[in-house]
Amino acid sequence: MTTSHFQRGGLTLPGGAAIRGFTLLEVMVVIVIIGIIVSQITISFSGQSPEEILKTEARRFASLAQLASEEALLSNALIGIAVDHDGYQFLRRQKDKWQASTESVFRKRSLPDEVRIALDSDYRPAEKKEEKLAPSILILPSGEITPFHITFISEATDDRFYIEGSENGSIDLQHTPAL
């Protein structure tokens, strides 16, 4: 009959051979390394280049702004678009307050890390301390829009998409590739 003896530092087999396992720290380091490798592989297989990501985001904004213009016209509603450094969201004016749209198509949109957004708008909302949400762009029930220029910029390639909204409600999208 073979017996083994447990001693501090590991298990000892007959004949004096010691069996030593991995420490918890070693196991955790390996798990972290595997996690980092898997996340990098996942990112590299996402399939979209920085140019495609930028194009998708710019087209999405232009399409949603056009849809919001049509929605304002059909529902006789005042709609706003709040733009900030990390994304945008659609607002509705209800009961003398701006409120985030509850429609899923007009939900808050966050931009990917590699996309920046810059806004130049003719509309400057009056600052009211009690209002947390304020639009950067207004879409009137008549379908008119406050004129604006938005630039979507790729951090990786410096490609740019320009979106221009004019008073008559038209929204134009233009692309300027990086040099």
PDB file of C-alpha atoms in Angstrom:
ATOM      1  CA  MET A   1       0.000   0.000   0.000  1.00  0.00           C
ATOM      2  CA  THR A   2       1.355   3.392  -0.974  1.00  0.00           C
ATOM      3  CA  THR A   3       0.783   6.280   1.294  1.00  0.00           C
ATOM      4  CA  SER A   4       1.496   9.921   0.793  1.00  0.00           C
ATOM      5  CA  HIS A   5       2.266  12.451   3.410  1.00  0.00           C
ATOM      6  CA  PHE A   6       1.253  16.089   3.408  1.00  0.00           C
ATOM      7  CA  GLN A   7       3.981  18.463   4.467  1.00  0.00           C
ATOM      8  CA  ARG A   8       4.154  22.221   4.439  1.00  0.00           C
ATOM      9  CA  GLY A   9       4.841  23.286   0.867  1.00  0.00           C
ATOM     10  CA  GLY A  10       3.220  20.371  -0.901  1.00  0.00           C
ATOM     11  CA  LEU A  11       2.463  16.690  -1.019  1.00  0.00           C
ATOM     12  CA  THR A  12       5.268  14.148  -0.620  1.00  0.00           C
ATOM     13  CA  LEU A  13       5.146  10.777  -2.330  1.00  0.00           C
ATOM     14  CA  PRO A  14       6.949   7.704  -1.034  1.00  0.00           C
ATOM     15  CA  GLY A  15      10.583   7.945  -1.971  1.00  0.00           C
ATOM     16  CA  GLY A  16      10.769  11.639  -1.094  1.00  0.00           C
ATOM     17  CA  ALA A  17       9.451  13.130  -4.395  1.00  0.00           C
ATOM     18  CA  ALA A  18       7.454  16.285  -3.712  1.00  0.00           C
ATOM     19  CA  ILE A  19       4.380  17.381  -5.637  1.00  0.00           C
ATOM     20  CA  ARG A  20       3.839  21.111  -5.700  1.00  0.00           C
ATOM     21  CA  GLY A  21       0.780  22.829  -7.203  1.00  0.00           C
ATOM     22  CA  PHE A  22       0.253  26.333  -8.544  1.00  0.00           C
ATOM     23  CA  THR A  23      -0.368  29.157  -6.123  1.00  0.00           C
ATOM     24  CA  LEU A  24      -3.542  31.181  -6.309  1.00  0.00           C
ATOM     25  CA  LEU A  25      -1.541  34.179  -7.528  1.00  0.00           C
ATOM     26  CA  GLU A  26      -0.060  32.198 -10.423  1.00  0.00           C
ATOM     27  CA  VAL A  27      -3.490  30.935 -11.466  1.00  0.00           C
ATOM     28  CA  MET A  28      -4.962  34.456 -11.326  1.00  0.00           C
ATOM     29  CA  VAL A  29      -2.112  35.913 -13.429  1.00  0.00           C
ATOM     30  CA  VAL A  30      -2.706  33.267 -16.106  1.00  0.00           C
ATOM     31  CA  ILE A  31      -6.462  33.998 -16.112  1.00  0.00           C
ATOM     32  CA  VAL A  32      -5.823  37.751 -16.530  1.00  0.00           C
ATOM     33  CA  ILE A  33      -3.400  37.131 -19.406  1.00  0.00           C
ATOM     34  CA  ILE A  34      -5.901  34.835 -21.138  1.00  0.00           C
ATOM     35  CA  GLY A  35      -8.631  37.464 -20.673  1.00  0.00           C
ATOM     36  CA  ILE A  36      -6.483  40.184 -22.262  1.00  0.00           C
ATOM     37  CA  ILE A  37      -5.609  37.964 -25.222  1.00  0.00           C
ATOM     38  CA  VAL A  38      -9.248  36.980 -25.799  1.00  0.00           C
ATOM     39  CA  SER A  39     -10.426  40.611 -25.669  1.00  0.00           C
ATOM     40  CA  GLN A  40      -7.766  41.664 -28.199  1.00  0.00           C
ATOM     41  CA  ILE A  41      -8.750  38.835 -30.527  1.00  0.00           C
ATOM     42  CA  THR A  42     -12.422  39.807 -30.208  1.00  0.00           C
ATOM     43  CA  ILE A  43     -11.658  43.440 -31.021  1.00  0.00           C
ATOM     44  CA  SER A  44      -9.523  42.531 -34.030  1.00  0.00           C
ATOM     45  CA  PHE A  45     -12.278  40.272 -35.430  1.00  0.00           C
ATOM     46  CA  SER A  46     -15.048  42.856 -35.069  1.00  0.00           C
ATOM     47  CA  GLY A  47     -14.682  43.366 -38.809  1.00  0.00           C
ATOM     48  CA  GLN A  48     -15.114  47.114 -39.008  1.00  0.00           C
ATOM     49  CA  SER A  49     -12.268  49.407 -39.919  1.00  0.00           C
ATOM     50  CA  PRO A  50     -12.077  52.877 -38.329  1.00  0.00           C
ATOM     51  CA  GLU A  51     -13.394  54.346 -41.599  1.00  0.00           C
ATOM     52  CA  GLU A  52     -16.429  52.035 -41.557  1.00  0.00           C
ATOM     53  CA  ILE A  53     -17.164  52.820 -37.912  1.00  0.00           C
ATOM     54  CA  LEU A  54     -17.008  56.567 -38.625  1.00  0.00           C
ATOM     55  CA  LYS A  55     -19.206  56.226 -41.712  1.00  0.00           C
ATOM     56  CA  THR A  56     -21.778  54.178 -39.783  1.00  0.00           C
ATOM     57  CA  GLU A  57     -21.990  56.703 -36.939  1.00  0.00           C
ATOM     58  CA  ALA A  58     -22.247  59.743 -39.236  1.00  0.00           C
ATOM     59  CA  ARG A  59     -24.920  58.124 -41.404  1.00  0.00           C
ATOM     60  CA  ARG A  60     -26.849  57.036 -38.313  1.00  0.00           C
ATOM     61  CA  PHE A  61     -26.913  60.606 -36.979  1.00  0.00           C
ATOM     62  CA  ALA A  62     -27.985  62.065 -40.339  1.00  0.00           C
ATOM     63  CA  SER A  63     -30.727  59.444 -40.765  1.00  0.00           C
ATOM     64  CA  LEU A  64     -32.027  59.897 -37.219  1.00  0.00           C
ATOM     65  CA  ALA A  65     -32.035  63.691 -37.556  1.00  0.00           C
ATOM     66  CA  GLN A  66     -34.029  63.368 -40.802  1.00  0.00           C
ATOM     67  CA  LEU A  67     -36.429  60.934 -39.129  1.00  0.00           C
ATOM     68  CA  ALA A  68     -36.830  63.314 -36.169  1.00  0.00           C
ATOM     69  CA  SER A  69     -37.663  66.123 -38.593  1.00  0.00           C
ATOM     70  CA  GLU A  70     -40.395  64.001 -40.167  1.00  0.00           C
ATOM     71  CA  GLU A  71     -41.638  62.955 -36.710  1.00  0.00           C
ATOM     72  CA  ALA A  72     -41.853  66.598 -35.598  1.00  0.00           C
ATOM     73  CA  LEU A  73     -43.864  67.449 -38.705  1.00  0.00           C
ATOM     74  CA  LEU A  74     -46.259  64.494 -38.384  1.00  0.00           C
ATOM     75  CA  SER A  75     -46.822  64.710 -34.630  1.00  0.00           C
ATOM     76  CA  ASN A  76     -46.704  68.517 -34.398  1.00  0.00           C
ATOM     77  CA  ALA A  77     -43.993  68.201 -31.728  1.00  0.00           C
ATOM     78  CA  LEU A  78     -40.964  70.282 -30.807  1.00  0.00           C
ATOM     79  CA  ILE A  79     -37.930  67.998 -30.867  1.00  0.00           C
ATOM     80  CA  GLY A  80     -34.378  68.774 -29.845  1.00  0.00           C
ATOM     81  CA  ILE A  81     -31.054  67.042 -30.212  1.00  0.00           C
ATOM     82  CA  ALA A  82     -28.599  67.370 -27.335  1.00  0.00           C
ATOM     83  CA  VAL A  83     -25.017  66.838 -28.515  1.00  0.00           C
ATOM     84  CA  ASP A  84     -22.054  66.402 -26.207  1.00  0.00           C
ATOM     85  CA  HIS A  85     -18.497  65.082 -26.503  1.00  0.00           C
ATOM     86  CA  ASP A  86     -19.420  61.411 -26.153  1.00  0.00           C
ATOM     87  CA  GLY A  87     -22.701  61.197 -28.055  1.00  0.00           C
ATOM     88  CA  TYR A  88     -26.165  62.637 -28.546  1.00  0.00           C
ATOM     89  CA  GLN A  89     -29.769  62.139 -27.566  1.00  0.00           C
ATOM     90  CA  PHE A  90     -33.162  63.242 -28.785  1.00  0.00           C
ATOM     91  CA  LEU A  91     -35.438  65.320 -26.577  1.00  0.00           C
ATOM     92  CA  ARG A  92     -39.103  66.300 -26.680  1.00  0.00           C
ATOM     93  CA  ARG A  93     -40.601  69.434 -25.239  1.00  0.00           C
ATOM     94  CA  GLN A  94     -43.420  68.335 -22.924  1.00  0.00           C
ATOM     95  CA  LYS A  95     -45.095  70.351 -20.188  1.00  0.00           C
ATOM     96  CA  ASP A  96     -42.624  73.220 -20.640  1.00  0.00           C
ATOM     97  CA  LYS A  97     -39.626  70.952 -20.038  1.00  0.00           C
ATOM     98  CA  TRP A  98     -37.193  69.068 -22.217  1.00  0.00           C
ATOM     99  CA  GLN A  99     -37.423  65.339 -21.639  1.00  0.00           C
ATOM    100  CA  ALA A 100     -35.423  62.482 -23.112  1.00  0.00           C
ATOM    101  CA  SER A 101     -37.355  60.726 -25.863  1.00  0.00           C
ATOM    102  CA  THR A 102     -38.938  57.476 -24.752  1.00  0.00           C
ATOM    103  CA  GLU A 103     -38.982  56.005 -28.269  1.00  0.00           C
ATOM    104  CA  SER A 104     -36.296  53.352 -28.734  1.00  0.00           C
ATOM    105  CA  VAL A 105     -35.234  54.672 -32.129  1.00  0.00           C
ATOM    106  CA  PHE A 106     -34.490  58.063 -30.517  1.00  0.00           C
ATOM    107  CA  ARG A 107     -32.665  56.652 -27.477  1.00  0.00           C
ATOM    108  CA  LYS A 108     -29.411  58.135 -26.230  1.00  0.00           C
ATOM    109  CA  ARG A 109     -26.485  57.216 -28.484  1.00  0.00           C
ATOM    110  CA  SER A 110     -22.923  56.934 -27.233  1.00  0.00           C
ATOM    111  CA  LEU A 111     -20.140  57.170 -29.772  1.00  0.00           C
ATOM    112  CA  PRO A 112     -17.310  54.625 -29.950  1.00  0.00           C
ATOM    113  CA  ASP A 113     -14.050  55.765 -28.354  1.00  0.00           C
ATOM    114  CA  GLU A 114     -12.380  56.243 -31.734  1.00  0.00           C
ATOM    115  CA  VAL A 115     -15.009  58.756 -32.941  1.00  0.00           C
ATOM    116  CA  ARG A 116     -15.163  62.420 -31.908  1.00  0.00           C
ATOM    117  CA  ILE A 117     -17.996  64.829 -32.590  1.00  0.00           C
ATOM    118  CA  ALA A 118     -17.845  68.606 -32.970  1.00  0.00           C
ATOM    119  CA  LEU A 119     -20.937  70.822 -33.246  1.00  0.00           C
ATOM    120  CA  ASP A 120     -21.446  74.319 -34.583  1.00  0.00           C
ATOM    121  CA  SER A 121     -25.066  75.425 -34.204  1.00  0.00           C
ATOM    122  CA  ASP A 122     -26.898  78.725 -34.534  1.00  0.00           C
ATOM    123  CA  TYR A 123     -29.138  77.760 -31.622  1.00  0.00           C
ATOM    124  CA  ARG A 124     -28.142  78.849 -28.130  1.00  0.00           C
ATOM    125  CA  PRO A 125     -30.637  77.698 -25.496  1.00  0.00           C
ATOM    126  CA  ALA A 126     -31.524  80.017 -22.665  1.00  0.00           C
ATOM    127  CA  GLU A 127     -29.944  78.559 -19.568  1.00  0.00           C
ATOM    128  CA  LYS A 128     -32.436  77.495 -16.948  1.00  0.00           C
ATOM    129  CA  LYS A 129     -30.957  76.059 -13.801  1.00  0.00           C
ATOM    130  CA  GLU A 130     -33.873  73.709 -13.221  1.00  0.00           C
ATOM    131  CA  GLU A 131     -33.497  72.092 -16.668  1.00  0.00           C
ATOM    132  CA  LYS A 132     -30.831  69.414 -16.854  1.00  0.00           C
ATOM    133  CA  LEU A 133     -31.458  68.590 -20.512  1.00  0.00           C
ATOM    134  CA  ALA A 134     -31.065  71.260 -23.162  1.00  0.00           C
ATOM    135  CA  PRO A 135     -30.976  70.747 -26.924  1.00  0.00           C
ATOM    136  CA  SER A 136     -28.132  71.889 -29.155  1.00  0.00           C
ATOM    137  CA  ILE A 137     -30.346  71.632 -32.252  1.00  0.00           C
ATOM    138  CA  LEU A 138     -34.069  72.416 -32.517  1.00  0.00           C
ATOM    139  CA  ILE A 139     -36.477  70.706 -34.893  1.00  0.00           C
ATOM    140  CA  LEU A 140     -39.708  72.651 -35.156  1.00  0.00           C
ATOM    141  CA  PRO A 141     -43.200  71.204 -35.758  1.00  0.00           C
ATOM    142  CA  SER A 142     -43.095  72.836 -39.192  1.00  0.00           C
ATOM    143  CA  GLY A 143     -40.132  70.606 -40.110  1.00  0.00           C
ATOM    144  CA  GLU A 144     -37.658  73.473 -39.982  1.00  0.00           C
ATOM    145  CA  ILE A 145     -34.329  72.982 -38.220  1.00  0.00           C
ATOM    146  CA  THR A 146     -31.982  75.434 -36.576  1.00  0.00           C
ATOM    147  CA  PRO A 147     -28.966  75.531 -38.907  1.00  0.00           C
ATOM    148  CA  PHE A 148     -26.057  73.394 -37.716  1.00  0.00           C
ATOM    149  CA  HIS A 149     -22.778  71.824 -38.779  1.00  0.00           C
ATOM    150  CA  ILE A 150     -21.602  68.626 -37.122  1.00  0.00           C
ATOM    151  CA  THR A 151     -18.266  67.001 -37.807  1.00  0.00           C
ATOM    152  CA  PHE A 152     -17.649  63.334 -37.051  1.00  0.00           C
ATOM    153  CA  ILE A 153     -13.890  62.726 -36.813  1.00  0.00           C
ATOM    154  CA  SER A 154     -12.004  59.431 -36.680  1.00  0.00           C
ATOM    155  CA  GLU A 155      -9.307  59.451 -33.990  1.00  0.00           C
ATOM    156  CA  ALA A 156      -7.455  56.680 -35.848  1.00  0.00           C
ATOM    157  CA  THR A 157      -7.395  58.054 -39.397  1.00  0.00           C
ATOM    158  CA  ASP A 158      -8.462  61.718 -39.147  1.00  0.00           C
ATOM    159  CA  ASP A 159     -11.219  61.016 -41.723  1.00  0.00           C
ATOM    160  CA  ARG A 160     -14.156  63.392 -41.395  1.00  0.00           C
ATOM    161  CA  PHE A 161     -17.845  63.368 -42.168  1.00  0.00           C
ATOM    162  CA  TYR A 162     -19.637  66.710 -42.226  1.00  0.00           C
ATOM    163  CA  ILE A 163     -23.353  66.931 -41.624  1.00  0.00           C
ATOM    164  CA  GLU A 164     -25.100  70.185 -42.399  1.00  0.00           C
ATOM    165  CA  GLY A 165     -28.657  70.956 -41.418  1.00  0.00           C
ATOM    166  CA  SER A 166     -30.318  73.947 -43.035  1.00  0.00           C
ATOM    167  CA  GLU A 167     -33.373  75.951 -42.007  1.00  0.00           C
ATOM    168  CA  ASN A 168     -35.627  74.281 -44.564  1.00  0.00           C
ATOM    169  CA  GLY A 169     -35.072  70.888 -42.907  1.00  0.00           C
ATOM    170  CA  SER A 170     -32.616  69.407 -45.384  1.00  0.00           C
ATOM    171  CA  ILE A 171     -29.716  67.437 -43.943  1.00  0.00           C
ATOM    172  CA  ASP A 172     -26.623  66.855 -46.078  1.00  0.00           C
ATOM    173  CA  LEU A 173     -23.772  64.439 -45.430  1.00  0.00           C
ATOM    174  CA  GLN A 174     -20.298  64.917 -46.930  1.00  0.00           C
ATOM    175  CA  HIS A 175     -17.099  62.900 -46.512  1.00  0.00           C
ATOM    176  CA  THR A 176     -13.544  64.243 -46.452  1.00  0.00           C
ATOM    177  CA  PRO A 177     -10.937  61.473 -46.391  1.00  0.00           C
ATOM    178  CA  ALA A 178      -7.717  61.921 -44.426  1.00  0.00           C
ATOM    179  CA  LEU A 179      -4.719  63.024 -46.447  1.00  0.00           C
TER     180      LEU A 179
END
